[in-house]
CSV table of C-alpha atoms in Angstrom, one decimal:
chain,number,residue,atom,x,y,z
A,1,ARG,CA,-0.1,0.2,-0.2
A,2,GLU,CA,2.6,2.4,0.8
A,3,ALA,CA,4.6,1.6,-2.3
A,4,GLU,CA,1.1,2.2,-4.8
A,5,ALA,CA,0.7,5.6,-2.5
A,6,PHE,CA,4.4,6.6,-3.6
A,7,LYS,CA,3.2,5.7,-7.1
A,8,GLU,CA,-0.1,7.7,-7.5
A,9,GLN,CA,2.1,10.5,-6.2
A,10,GLY,CA,4.5,10.3,-9.1
A,11,ASN,CA,1.5,9.8,-11.6
A,12,ALA,CA,0.1,13.3,-10.0
A,13,TYR,CA,3.9,14.7,-10.8
A,14,TYR,CA,4.3,12.9,-14.1
A,15,ALA,CA,0.6,14.5,-15.4
A,16,LYS,CA,1.6,17.7,-14.3
A,17,LYS,CA,5.0,17.5,-16.1
A,18,ASP,CA,6.9,18.0,-13.4
A,19,TYR,CA,9.5,14.7,-14.5
A,20,ASN,CA,12.2,15.6,-11.7
A,21,GLU,CA,9.6,14.9,-8.7
A,22,ALA,CA,7.7,12.0,-10.4
A,23,TYR,CA,11.3,10.4,-10.9
A,24,ASN,CA,11.7,10.4,-7.0
A,25,TYR,CA,8.5,9.1,-6.2
A,26,TYR,CA,8.6,6.1,-8.5
A,27,THR,CA,12.1,5.8,-7.0
A,28,LYS,CA,10.6,5.8,-3.9
A,29,ALA,CA,7.8,3.0,-4.6
A,30,ILE,CA,10.2,0.8,-6.2
A,31,ASP,CA,12.7,1.1,-3.1
A,32,THR,CA,9.8,-0.3,-1.4
A,33,CYS,CA,8.7,-3.0,-3.6
A,34,PRO,CA,11.6,-3.5,-6.1
A,35,ASN,CA,9.8,-6.3,-7.8
A,36,ASN,CA,7.0,-4.5,-9.3
A,37,ALA,CA,7.0,-4.2,-13.3
A,38,SER,CA,4.9,-1.1,-13.5
A,39,TYR,CA,7.1,0.7,-11.1
A,40,HIS,CA,10.1,0.6,-13.3
A,41,GLY,CA,7.9,0.9,-16.3
A,42,ASN,CA,6.9,4.3,-15.0
A,43,ARG,CA,10.5,5.4,-13.9
A,44,ALA,CA,11.2,4.7,-17.8
A,45,ALA,CA,8.8,6.7,-18.8
A,46,THR,CA,10.1,9.8,-16.5
A,47,LEU,CA,13.5,9.2,-17.5
A,48,MET,CA,12.5,9.4,-21.0
A,49,MET,CA,11.0,12.8,-21.0
A,50,LEU,CA,14.2,13.6,-19.1
A,51,GLY,CA,16.2,13.0,-21.6
A,52,ARG,CA,17.8,10.1,-19.7
A,53,PHE,CA,17.5,7.2,-22.3
A,54,ARG,CA,20.1,5.0,-21.2
A,55,GLU,CA,18.9,5.1,-17.5
A,56,ALA,CA,15.5,4.7,-18.9
A,57,LEU,CA,16.3,1.8,-21.0
A,58,GLU,CA,18.0,0.0,-17.8
A,59,ASP,CA,14.3,0.5,-16.2
A,60,ALA,CA,12.6,-0.6,-19.1
A,61,GLN,CA,14.7,-4.2,-19.7
A,62,GLN,CA,13.8,-4.5,-15.9
A,63,SER,CA,10.4,-4.2,-16.0
A,64,VAL,CA,10.1,-6.7,-18.9
A,65,ARG,CA,12.6,-9.6,-17.2
A,66,LEU,CA,9.8,-8.8,-14.2
A,67,ASP,CA,6.9,-9.4,-16.4
A,68,ASP,CA,7.4,-11.0,-20.2
A,69,THR,CA,4.1,-10.3,-21.0
A,70,PHE,CA,4.0,-6.2,-19.8
A,71,LEU,CA,3.5,-4.4,-23.5
A,72,ARG,CA,4.3,-0.8,-22.5
A,73,GLY,CA,7.6,-2.5,-20.9
A,74,HIS,CA,8.3,-3.8,-24.5
A,75,LEU,CA,6.9,-0.5,-26.2
A,76,ARG,CA,9.5,1.6,-23.6
A,77,GLU,CA,12.3,-0.6,-23.9
A,78,GLY,CA,12.3,-0.4,-28.2
A,79,LYS,CA,12.0,3.4,-28.1
A,80,CYS,CA,15.0,3.2,-25.6
A,81,HIS,CA,16.7,1.5,-27.7
A,82,LEU,CA,15.5,3.6,-31.1
A,83,SER,CA,16.1,6.5,-29.3
A,84,LEU,CA,19.7,5.5,-28.5
A,85,GLY,CA,20.3,4.5,-32.4
A,86,ASN,CA,20.3,0.7,-32.2
A,87,ALA,CA,17.1,-0.1,-34.6
A,88,MET,CA,18.1,-3.5,-34.8
A,89,ALA,CA,17.3,-4.1,-31.1
A,90,ALA,CA,14.2,-1.8,-31.0
A,91,SER,CA,12.7,-3.7,-34.0
A,92,ARG,CA,13.2,-6.9,-31.7
A,93,CYS,CA,11.2,-5.4,-29.1
A,94,PHE,CA,8.3,-4.1,-30.8
A,95,GLN,CA,8.2,-7.3,-32.4
A,96,ARG,CA,7.9,-8.7,-29.3
A,97,VAL,CA,5.1,-6.4,-28.6
A,98,LEU,CA,2.7,-7.6,-32.1
A,99,GLU,CA,3.4,-11.4,-30.8
A,100,LEU,CA,1.8,-10.0,-27.6
A,101,ASP,CA,-1.0,-8.3,-29.5
A,102,HIS,CA,-0.6,-8.3,-33.1
A,103,LYS,CA,-3.1,-4.9,-33.5
A,104,ASN,CA,-0.7,-2.8,-31.6
A,105,SER,CA,-0.9,0.1,-33.8
A,106,GLN,CA,2.1,1.9,-31.8
A,107,ALA,CA,4.5,-1.2,-32.4
A,108,GLN,CA,3.5,-1.0,-35.9
A,109,GLN,CA,4.7,2.2,-36.4
A,110,GLU,CA,7.5,2.4,-34.1
A,111,LEU,CA,8.5,-0.7,-36.3
A,112,LYS,CA,8.3,1.0,-39.3
A,113,ASN,CA,10.6,3.8,-37.5
A,114,ALA,CA,12.9,1.2,-36.6
A,115,THR,CA,13.4,0.1,-40.4
A,116,THR,CA,13.7,3.7,-41.6
A,117,VAL,CA,16.8,4.0,-39.7
A,118,LEU,CA,18.2,1.2,-40.3
A,119,GLU,CA,17.3,2.4,-44.0
A,120,TYR,CA,19.4,5.5,-43.7
A,121,GLU,CA,22.4,4.4,-42.0
A,122,LYS,CA,23.0,1.8,-44.5
A,123,ILE,CA,22.6,4.7,-47.2
A,124,ALA,CA,25.2,6.7,-45.1
A,125,GLU,CA,27.8,3.9,-45.0
A,126,VAL,CA,27.9,3.8,-48.8
A,127,ASP,CA,27.8,7.3,-49.4
A,128,PHE,CA,30.6,7.7,-47.1
A,129,GLU,CA,32.4,5.5,-48.7
A,130,LYS,CA,31.9,7.4,-51.9
A,131,ARG,CA,32.8,10.7,-49.9
A,132,ASP,CA,29.4,12.1,-50.6
A,133,PHE,CA,29.5,14.0,-47.2
A,134,ARG,CA,26.5,15.7,-47.9
A,135,LYS,CA,24.3,12.8,-48.4
A,136,VAL,CA,25.6,11.5,-45.1
A,137,VAL,CA,24.5,14.7,-43.2
A,138,PHE,CA,21.1,14.5,-44.6
A,139,CYS,CA,20.7,10.6,-43.8
A,140,MET,CA,22.2,11.3,-40.5
A,141,ASP,CA,19.7,14.3,-39.8
A,142,ARG,CA,16.6,12.0,-40.8
A,143,ALA,CA,18.2,9.4,-38.7
A,144,LEU,CA,18.3,11.6,-35.6
A,145,GLU,CA,15.0,12.6,-36.1
A,146,PHE,CA,13.9,8.8,-34.3
A,147,ALA,CA,17.3,8.6,-32.6
A,148,PRO,CA,18.0,11.8,-31.0
A,149,ALA,CA,19.9,10.6,-28.4
A,150,CYS,CA,22.1,8.7,-30.5
A,151,HIS,CA,25.8,10.0,-30.2
A,152,ARG,CA,27.2,7.6,-33.3
A,153,PHE,CA,24.5,9.5,-35.5
A,154,LYS,CA,25.7,12.8,-34.2
A,155,ILE,CA,29.7,12.0,-34.2
A,156,LEU,CA,29.2,10.9,-38.0
A,157,LYS,CA,27.6,13.8,-39.1
A,158,ALA,CA,30.1,16.0,-37.2
A,159,GLU,CA,33.1,14.2,-39.4
A,160,CYS,CA,31.1,14.8,-42.2
A,161,LEU,CA,30.6,18.8,-41.6
A,162,ALA,CA,34.0,19.0,-40.7
A,163,LEU,CA,35.2,17.0,-43.9
A,164,LEU,CA,32.5,19.9,-45.7
A,165,GLY,CA,34.3,22.5,-44.2
A,166,ARG,CA,31.7,23.5,-41.9
A,167,TYR,CA,33.8,23.7,-38.8
A,168,PRO,CA,31.6,25.7,-36.4
A,169,GLU,CA,28.6,23.3,-37.3
A,170,ALA,CA,31.2,20.4,-36.4
A,171,GLN,CA,32.5,22.0,-33.3
A,172,SER,CA,29.2,22.5,-31.9
A,173,VAL,CA,28.0,19.0,-32.5
A,174,ALA,CA,31.0,17.2,-30.7
A,175,SER,CA,31.4,20.1,-27.9
A,176,ASP,CA,27.7,18.9,-27.2
A,177,ILE,CA,28.5,15.2,-26.5
A,178,LEU,CA,31.6,15.9,-24.8
A,179,ARG,CA,29.8,17.8,-22.4
A,180,LEU,CA,27.7,14.9,-21.4
A,181,ASP,CA,30.7,12.6,-21.9
A,182,SER,CA,34.1,14.3,-21.9
A,183,THR,CA,35.6,10.4,-22.1
A,184,ASN,CA,34.4,10.2,-25.9
A,185,ALA,CA,36.9,9.0,-28.1
A,186,ASP,CA,34.9,10.0,-31.2
A,187,ALA,CA,34.2,13.9,-30.2
A,188,LEU,CA,37.7,14.4,-29.2
A,189,TYR,CA,38.7,13.1,-32.7
A,190,VAL,CA,36.2,15.1,-34.2
A,191,ARG,CA,37.3,18.4,-32.3
A,192,GLY,CA,41.0,17.5,-33.0
A,193,LEU,CA,39.8,17.3,-36.6
A,194,CYS,CA,38.0,20.4,-36.9
A,195,LEU,CA,41.4,22.0,-35.5
A,196,TYR,CA,43.7,20.4,-37.8
A,197,TYR,CA,41.5,21.4,-41.0
A,198,GLU,CA,41.6,25.2,-39.5
A,199,ASP,CA,45.1,25.1,-39.4
A,200,CYS,CA,45.7,25.0,-35.6
A,201,ILE,CA,47.5,21.5,-36.2
A,202,GLU,CA,49.0,21.9,-32.4
A,203,LYS,CA,45.9,21.9,-31.0
A,204,ALA,CA,44.6,19.4,-33.1
A,205,VAL,CA,47.3,16.7,-31.8
A,206,GLN,CA,46.3,17.1,-28.5
A,207,PHE,CA,43.2,15.9,-29.3
A,208,PHE,CA,44.0,13.4,-31.0
A,209,VAL,CA,46.6,12.1,-28.4
A,210,GLN,CA,43.5,12.6,-25.9
A,211,ALA,CA,41.4,10.5,-28.1
A,212,LEU,CA,43.8,7.8,-28.0
A,213,ARG,CA,44.3,7.6,-24.5
A,214,MET,CA,40.9,6.9,-24.2
A,215,ALA,CA,40.9,4.6,-27.2
A,216,PRO,CA,44.5,2.8,-27.9
A,217,ASP,CA,43.1,1.3,-31.0
A,218,HIS,CA,40.9,4.5,-32.8
A,219,GLU,CA,42.5,4.5,-36.4
A,220,LYS,CA,41.0,7.5,-37.5
A,221,ALA,CA,42.6,9.5,-34.8
A,222,CYS,CA,45.7,7.8,-35.3
A,223,LEU,CA,46.0,8.5,-39.0
A,224,ALA,CA,45.2,12.2,-38.1
A,225,CYS,CA,47.3,12.3,-35.3
A,226,ARG,CA,50.4,11.1,-37.6
A,227,ASN,CA,49.2,13.3,-40.4
A,228,ALA,CA,48.9,16.2,-38.0
A,229,LYS,CA,52.4,15.7,-36.8
A,230,ALA,CA,54.2,15.4,-40.4
A,231,LEU,CA,52.4,18.1,-41.9
A,232,LYS,CA,53.6,20.3,-39.1
A,233,ALA,CA,57.0,19.4,-39.2
A,234,LYS,CA,57.5,19.0,-43.2
A,235,LYS,CA,55.7,23.1,-43.0
A,236,GLU,CA,58.2,24.0,-40.5
A,237,ASP,CA,61.0,22.7,-42.3
A,238,GLY,CA,60.2,24.3,-45.5
A,239,ASN,CA,60.0,27.4,-43.5
A,240,LYS,CA,63.6,27.2,-42.1
A,241,ALA,CA,64.6,26.7,-45.8
A,242,PHE,CA,63.2,29.4,-47.1
A,243,LYS,CA,64.3,31.7,-44.5
A,244,LYS,CA,67.9,30.7,-44.9
A,245,GLY,CA,68.1,31.3,-48.5
A,246,ASN,CA,67.6,27.3,-49.6
A,247,TYR,CA,65.1,28.3,-51.8
A,248,LYS,CA,65.7,24.6,-53.7
A,249,LEU,CA,64.8,22.9,-50.3
A,250,ALA,CA,62.1,24.7,-49.3
A,251,TYR,CA,60.4,24.2,-52.4
A,252,GLU,CA,60.9,20.2,-52.4
A,253,LEU,CA,59.6,20.4,-48.5
A,254,TYR,CA,56.7,22.4,-49.5
A,255,THR,CA,56.1,20.0,-52.1
A,256,GLU,CA,56.6,16.9,-50.0
A,257,ALA,CA,54.0,18.5,-47.3
A,258,LEU,CA,51.5,19.3,-50.0
A,259,GLY,CA,51.2,14.9,-51.3
A,260,ILE,CA,50.6,14.6,-47.0
A,261,ASP,CA,46.7,15.1,-46.7
A,262,PRO,CA,44.6,17.0,-49.6
A,263,ASN,CA,41.8,16.8,-47.0
A,264,ASN,CA,43.4,19.8,-45.1
A,265,ILE,CA,42.5,22.8,-47.6
A,266,LYS,CA,43.5,25.5,-45.2
A,267,THR,CA,46.9,23.9,-44.4
A,268,ASN,CA,47.4,22.8,-48.2
A,269,ALA,CA,46.3,26.5,-49.4
A,270,LYS,CA,49.2,28.2,-47.5
A,271,LEU,CA,51.9,25.3,-48.9
A,272,TYR,CA,50.6,26.4,-52.1
A,273,CYS,CA,51.3,30.4,-51.6
A,274,ASN,CA,54.6,29.1,-49.6
A,275,ARG,CA,55.5,27.4,-52.8
A,276,GLY,CA,54.4,30.3,-55.2
A,277,THR,CA,56.7,32.7,-53.1
A,278,VAL,CA,60.0,30.4,-53.7
A,279,ASN,CA,59.0,29.8,-57.3
A,280,SER,CA,58.9,33.4,-57.3
A,281,LYS,CA,62.1,34.1,-55.9
A,282,LEU,CA,63.6,31.3,-58.4
A,283,ARG,CA,61.9,33.8,-60.9
A,284,LYS,CA,59.7,30.8,-61.9
A,285,LEU,CA,56.9,33.3,-62.4
A,286,GLU,CA,54.6,31.5,-64.6
A,287,GLU,CA,54.8,28.3,-61.9
A,288,ALA,CA,54.1,31.1,-58.9
A,289,ILE,CA,51.1,32.0,-60.7
A,290,ASP,CA,49.7,28.4,-60.7
A,291,ASP,CA,50.8,27.9,-57.1
A,292,CYS,CA,48.9,31.2,-56.3
A,293,THR,CA,45.7,29.9,-58.1
A,294,ASN,CA,45.7,26.4,-56.3
A,295,ALA,CA,45.7,28.5,-53.2
A,296,VAL,CA,42.7,30.5,-53.9
A,297,LYS,CA,41.0,27.6,-55.6
A,298,LEU,CA,41.3,26.1,-51.8
A,299,ASP,CA,40.3,29.1,-50.1
A,300,ASP,CA,38.9,31.9,-52.1
A,301,THR,CA,39.7,34.7,-49.1
A,302,TYR,CA,43.2,34.1,-49.0
A,303,ILE,CA,44.3,37.5,-49.0
A,304,LYS,CA,48.2,36.7,-49.4
A,305,ALA,CA,47.7,34.2,-52.1
A,306,TYR,CA,45.7,36.8,-54.1
A,307,LEU,CA,49.0,39.6,-53.5
A,308,ARG,CA,51.7,37.0,-54.3
A,309,ARG,CA,49.7,36.4,-57.5
A,310,ALA,CA,48.9,39.3,-58.6
A,311,GLN,CA,52.5,40.7,-58.1
A,312,CYS,CA,53.9,38.2,-60.5
A,313,TYR,CA,51.2,39.5,-63.0
A,314,MET,CA,52.6,42.9,-62.6
A,315,ASP,CA,56.1,41.1,-63.0
A,316,THR,CA,54.9,39.4,-66.3
A,317,GLU,CA,53.3,42.3,-67.6
A,318,GLN,CA,49.6,40.9,-67.0
A,319,TYR,CA,48.2,44.1,-66.1
A,320,GLU,CA,44.4,43.3,-66.6
A,321,ASP,CA,44.8,40.3,-64.3
A,322,ALA,CA,46.8,41.7,-61.6
A,323,VAL,CA,44.1,44.6,-61.8
A,324,ARG,CA,41.5,42.2,-61.2
A,325,ASP,CA,43.2,40.3,-57.9
A,326,TYR,CA,44.1,43.7,-56.4
A,327,GLU,CA,40.4,44.8,-57.0
A,328,LYS,CA,39.6,41.8,-55.4
A,329,VAL,CA,41.8,42.1,-52.2
A,330,TYR,CA,40.8,45.9,-52.0
A,331,GLN,CA,36.9,44.7,-51.8
A,332,THR,CA,38.0,42.5,-49.0
A,333,GLU,CA,40.4,44.7,-47.2
A,334,LYS,CA,40.0,48.6,-47.9
A,335,THR,CA,43.7,49.5,-46.4
A,336,LYS,CA,45.7,52.4,-47.9
A,337,GLU,CA,48.2,49.8,-49.1
A,338,HIS,CA,45.7,47.9,-51.2
A,339,LYS,CA,44.1,50.9,-52.2
A,340,GLN,CA,47.8,52.2,-53.8
A,341,LEU,CA,48.8,48.8,-54.8
A,342,LEU,CA,45.6,48.7,-57.0
A,343,LYS,CA,46.2,52.2,-58.5
A,344,ASN,CA,49.8,51.2,-59.5
A,345,ALA,CA,48.3,48.2,-61.5
A,346,GLN,CA,46.0,49.9,-62.8
A,347,VAL,CA,48.3,52.6,-64.1
A,348,GLU,CA,50.2,49.9,-65.7
A,349,LEU,CA,47.2,48.5,-67.2
A,350,LYS,CA,46.4,52.3,-68.7
A,351,LYS,CA,50.0,52.5,-70.1
A,352,SER,CA,50.3,48.7,-71.5
A,353,LYS,CA,47.8,49.7,-74.1
A,354,ARG,CA,49.7,52.6,-75.1
A,355,LYS,CA,52.3,52.9,-77.7
A,356,ASP,CA,55.5,51.8,-75.6
A,357,TYR,CA,57.9,54.5,-77.0
A,358,TYR,CA,60.6,52.9,-74.9
A,359,LYS,CA,60.3,49.9,-77.1
A,360,ILE,CA,59.8,51.8,-80.2
A,361,LEU,CA,63.2,53.5,-79.5
A,362,GLY,CA,64.8,50.1,-77.9
A,363,VAL,CA,65.8,51.7,-75.0
A,364,ASP,CA,65.6,51.1,-71.4
A,365,LYS,CA,62.9,52.8,-68.9
A,366,ASN,CA,66.1,54.2,-67.1
A,367,ALA,CA,67.6,55.3,-69.9
A,368,SER,CA,69.5,58.8,-70.0
A,369,GLU,CA,69.5,61.8,-72.5
A,370,ASP,CA,72.1,60.9,-74.7
A,371,GLU,CA,71.0,57.2,-74.8
A,372,ILE,CA,67.5,58.4,-75.9
A,373,LYS,CA,69.3,60.7,-78.9
A,374,LYS,CA,71.5,57.7,-79.9
A,375,ALA,CA,68.6,55.5,-80.2
A,376,TYR,CA,66.7,58.1,-82.0
A,377,ARG,CA,69.7,58.6,-84.5
A,378,LYS,CA,69.6,54.9,-85.3
A,379,ARG,CA,66.4,54.0,-85.7
A,380,ALA,CA,65.6,57.0,-87.6
A,381,LEU,CA,67.8,56.3,-90.2
A,382,MET,CA,67.2,52.9,-89.7
A,383,HIS,CA,63.3,53.4,-91.3
A,384,HIS,CA,63.9,56.9,-93.0
A,385,PRO,CA,61.7,56.3,-96.1
A,386,ASP,CA,64.5,57.4,-98.6
A,387,ARG,CA,66.2,54.2,-97.5
A,388,HIS,CA,63.6,52.1,-98.6
A,389,SER,CA,62.4,54.1,-101.7
A,390,GLY,CA,63.3,51.0,-104.0
A,391,ALA,CA,61.6,48.6,-102.1
A,392,SER,CA,57.9,47.4,-102.4
A,393,ALA,CA,54.9,49.3,-101.6
A,394,GLU,CA,54.0,47.5,-98.6
A,395,VAL,CA,57.6,47.5,-96.8
A,396,GLN,CA,57.6,51.4,-97.7
A,397,LYS,CA,54.4,52.3,-96.0
A,398,GLU,CA,55.6,49.9,-93.1
A,399,GLU,CA,59.0,51.6,-92.8
A,400,GLU,CA,56.8,55.3,-93.0
A,401,LYS,CA,55.0,54.1,-90.2
A,402,LYS,CA,57.7,52.8,-88.2
A,403,PHE,CA,59.7,56.4,-89.3
A,404,LYS,CA,57.0,58.2,-87.7
A,405,GLU,CA,56.6,56.3,-84.3
A,406,VAL,CA,60.3,57.0,-83.6
A,407,GLY,CA,59.9,60.6,-84.1
A,408,GLU,CA,56.8,60.5,-81.9
A,409,ALA,CA,58.9,58.4,-79.2
A,410,PHE,CA,61.7,60.9,-79.6
A,411,THR,CA,59.7,64.0,-79.3
A,412,ILE,CA,58.5,62.7,-75.8
A,413,LEU,CA,61.2,61.3,-74.4
A,414,SER,CA,63.4,63.8,-74.8
A,415,ASP,CA,61.3,66.0,-72.9
A,416,PRO,CA,61.5,65.8,-69.6
A,417,LYS,CA,57.7,67.0,-68.8
A,418,LYS,CA,56.2,65.4,-71.5
A,419,LYS,CA,58.0,62.2,-70.3
A,420,ALA,CA,57.1,62.6,-66.9
A,421,ARG,CA,53.8,62.7,-67.7
A,422,TYR,CA,54.1,59.6,-69.8
A,423,ASP,CA,55.8,57.5,-67.3
A,424,SER,CA,53.4,58.5,-64.8
A,425,GLY,CA,50.3,56.9,-66.9
A,426,GLN,CA,49.1,60.1,-67.8
A,427,ASP,CA,46.5,60.6,-71.3
A,428,LEU,CA,49.2,63.1,-73.4
A,429,GLU,CA,46.1,63.9,-75.8
A,430,GLU,CA,44.4,65.2,-72.5
A,431,ASP,CA,47.3,67.7,-72.1
A,432,GLY,CA,46.7,68.8,-75.6
A,433,LEU,CA,49.3,66.7,-77.3
A,434,ASN,CA,48.1,65.4,-80.7
A,435,MET,CA,50.0,62.5,-81.7
A,436,GLY,CA,48.4,62.9,-85.2
A,437,ASP,CA,49.7,66.5,-85.7
A,438,PHE,CA,53.4,65.2,-85.6
A,439,ASP,CA,55.2,65.6,-88.5
A,440,ALA,CA,58.5,63.0,-88.3
A,441,ASN,CA,60.4,64.6,-91.0
A,442,ASN,CA,60.9,68.0,-89.6
A,443,ILE,CA,62.0,66.4,-86.0
A,444,PHE,CA,64.2,64.9,-88.0
A,445,LYS,CA,65.9,67.7,-89.9
A,446,ALA,CA,65.4,69.7,-86.4
A,447,PHE,CA,67.4,66.7,-85.0
A,448,PHE,CA,70.2,66.1,-87.7
A,449,GLY,CA,70.2,70.3,-88.3
A,450,GLY,CA,71.8,72.2,-91.1
A,451,PRO,CA,69.6,74.2,-93.3
A,452,GLY,CA,69.9,71.9,-96.7
A,453,GLY,CA,68.2,69.0,-97.6
A,454,PHE,CA,69.2,65.0,-96.9
A,455,SER,CA,69.4,62.2,-99.0
A,456,PHE,CA,70.4,58.4,-98.8
A,457,GLU,CA,72.6,57.2,-101.6
A,458,ALA,CA,73.7,53.6,-102.8
A,459,SER,CA,77.1,53.2,-102.2
A,460,GLY,CA,76.6,49.7,-103.6
A,461,PRO,CA,74.1,46.6,-103.5
A,462,GLY,CA,72.3,46.8,-99.9
A,463,ASN,CA,74.7,49.6,-98.6
A,464,PHE,CA,73.6,53.4,-97.9
A,465,PHE,CA,75.2,56.4,-96.6
A,466,PHE,CA,73.4,59.4,-95.2
A,467,GLN,CA,74.6,62.8,-96.8
A,468,PHE,CA,73.3,66.0,-95.9
A,469,GLY,CA,73.1,68.9,-98.9
């Protein structure tokens, strides 16, 4: 009678949804009369409402041990198994209910739910092997609707989230499990995996080591720990070689590091950028561009790789590509330095689309005044129309064009003010300099001097000499 009184009080609190008090009174009933199946069944129901499914499972199992015909006990045991992710055991419980009552609609529905969970498990297993991690996450989300307390499903989902680069979500799931069970090796492994993929390799190793303490045979944690240590060592050795100026060795070490783990996107992005820097030092600029491109493919927010590639584009006079990269950088980080880099690239792009007067004269951009004069003398004589009077009309036209360009180039580069405006990328026509008005012959006369004319006379086949009148 005392036990029944405790049970009735427990029922009253259960009806009020005060499950903690209900649990206390059901416990008193069990302490008073431990062999009553319904008392254990009621406490199992209360523990299920509190989300304590492992404890609830023990009570449900005890209730059916005491009375194998106790339908609610079998149903609750099945529900606990299913909530904990053991769909096979759950199915056996629901089948036992149907043996006792073949029309039990709750058991029929729960058996379908257990079958659904088993199907999602099988699909997820196949998709994980195929590395279709998004589909695995989908399957685990569906399975967790029926098995909300299953750590195994949550861990698999978290691992796939990490492999998809969704680190905050993966960390959240793993951390929730570790709050409930700080010794869960799988959760420790996933927590380490997130840190590893976020390039926090030293912290990641600590979690992998901790996971291996809890489960020495944990294959994934063992492999990840080995990869993390190897990656850290190779990267550091590469950095040391680079600082010492041993670029060939640095290149080899970064290349070896890139072969360790293709899944570690952030670290590999840095390794590609580092190797790109090495290639730029070795003046292998196209290879450096390729490395930086690989880096931004892995991490499209990696500013350092964009800056390195942009500089390589500048060095190879691929100014449009350089402008595009600097624009990307400036949109992300609006600093004065990035603004100036973008402006410089835009100027060089504008200059590249104009005539290259230095190239026309065949001189360096730092050529002196005398070097510019000598170059003009040589090129003007080379392309003067009189020298090619016996050539075909097509050749005469081409040489006349070159002669005019030489005069144009000399006019600009021999005038310090015009040269400065040209070098700074200013539009000369905007400054009132109409290049179409240049008379190449007048420039030629002014340069060579003398009031008389000039002519080219043949002194032999293919040989000419210049004669002033």
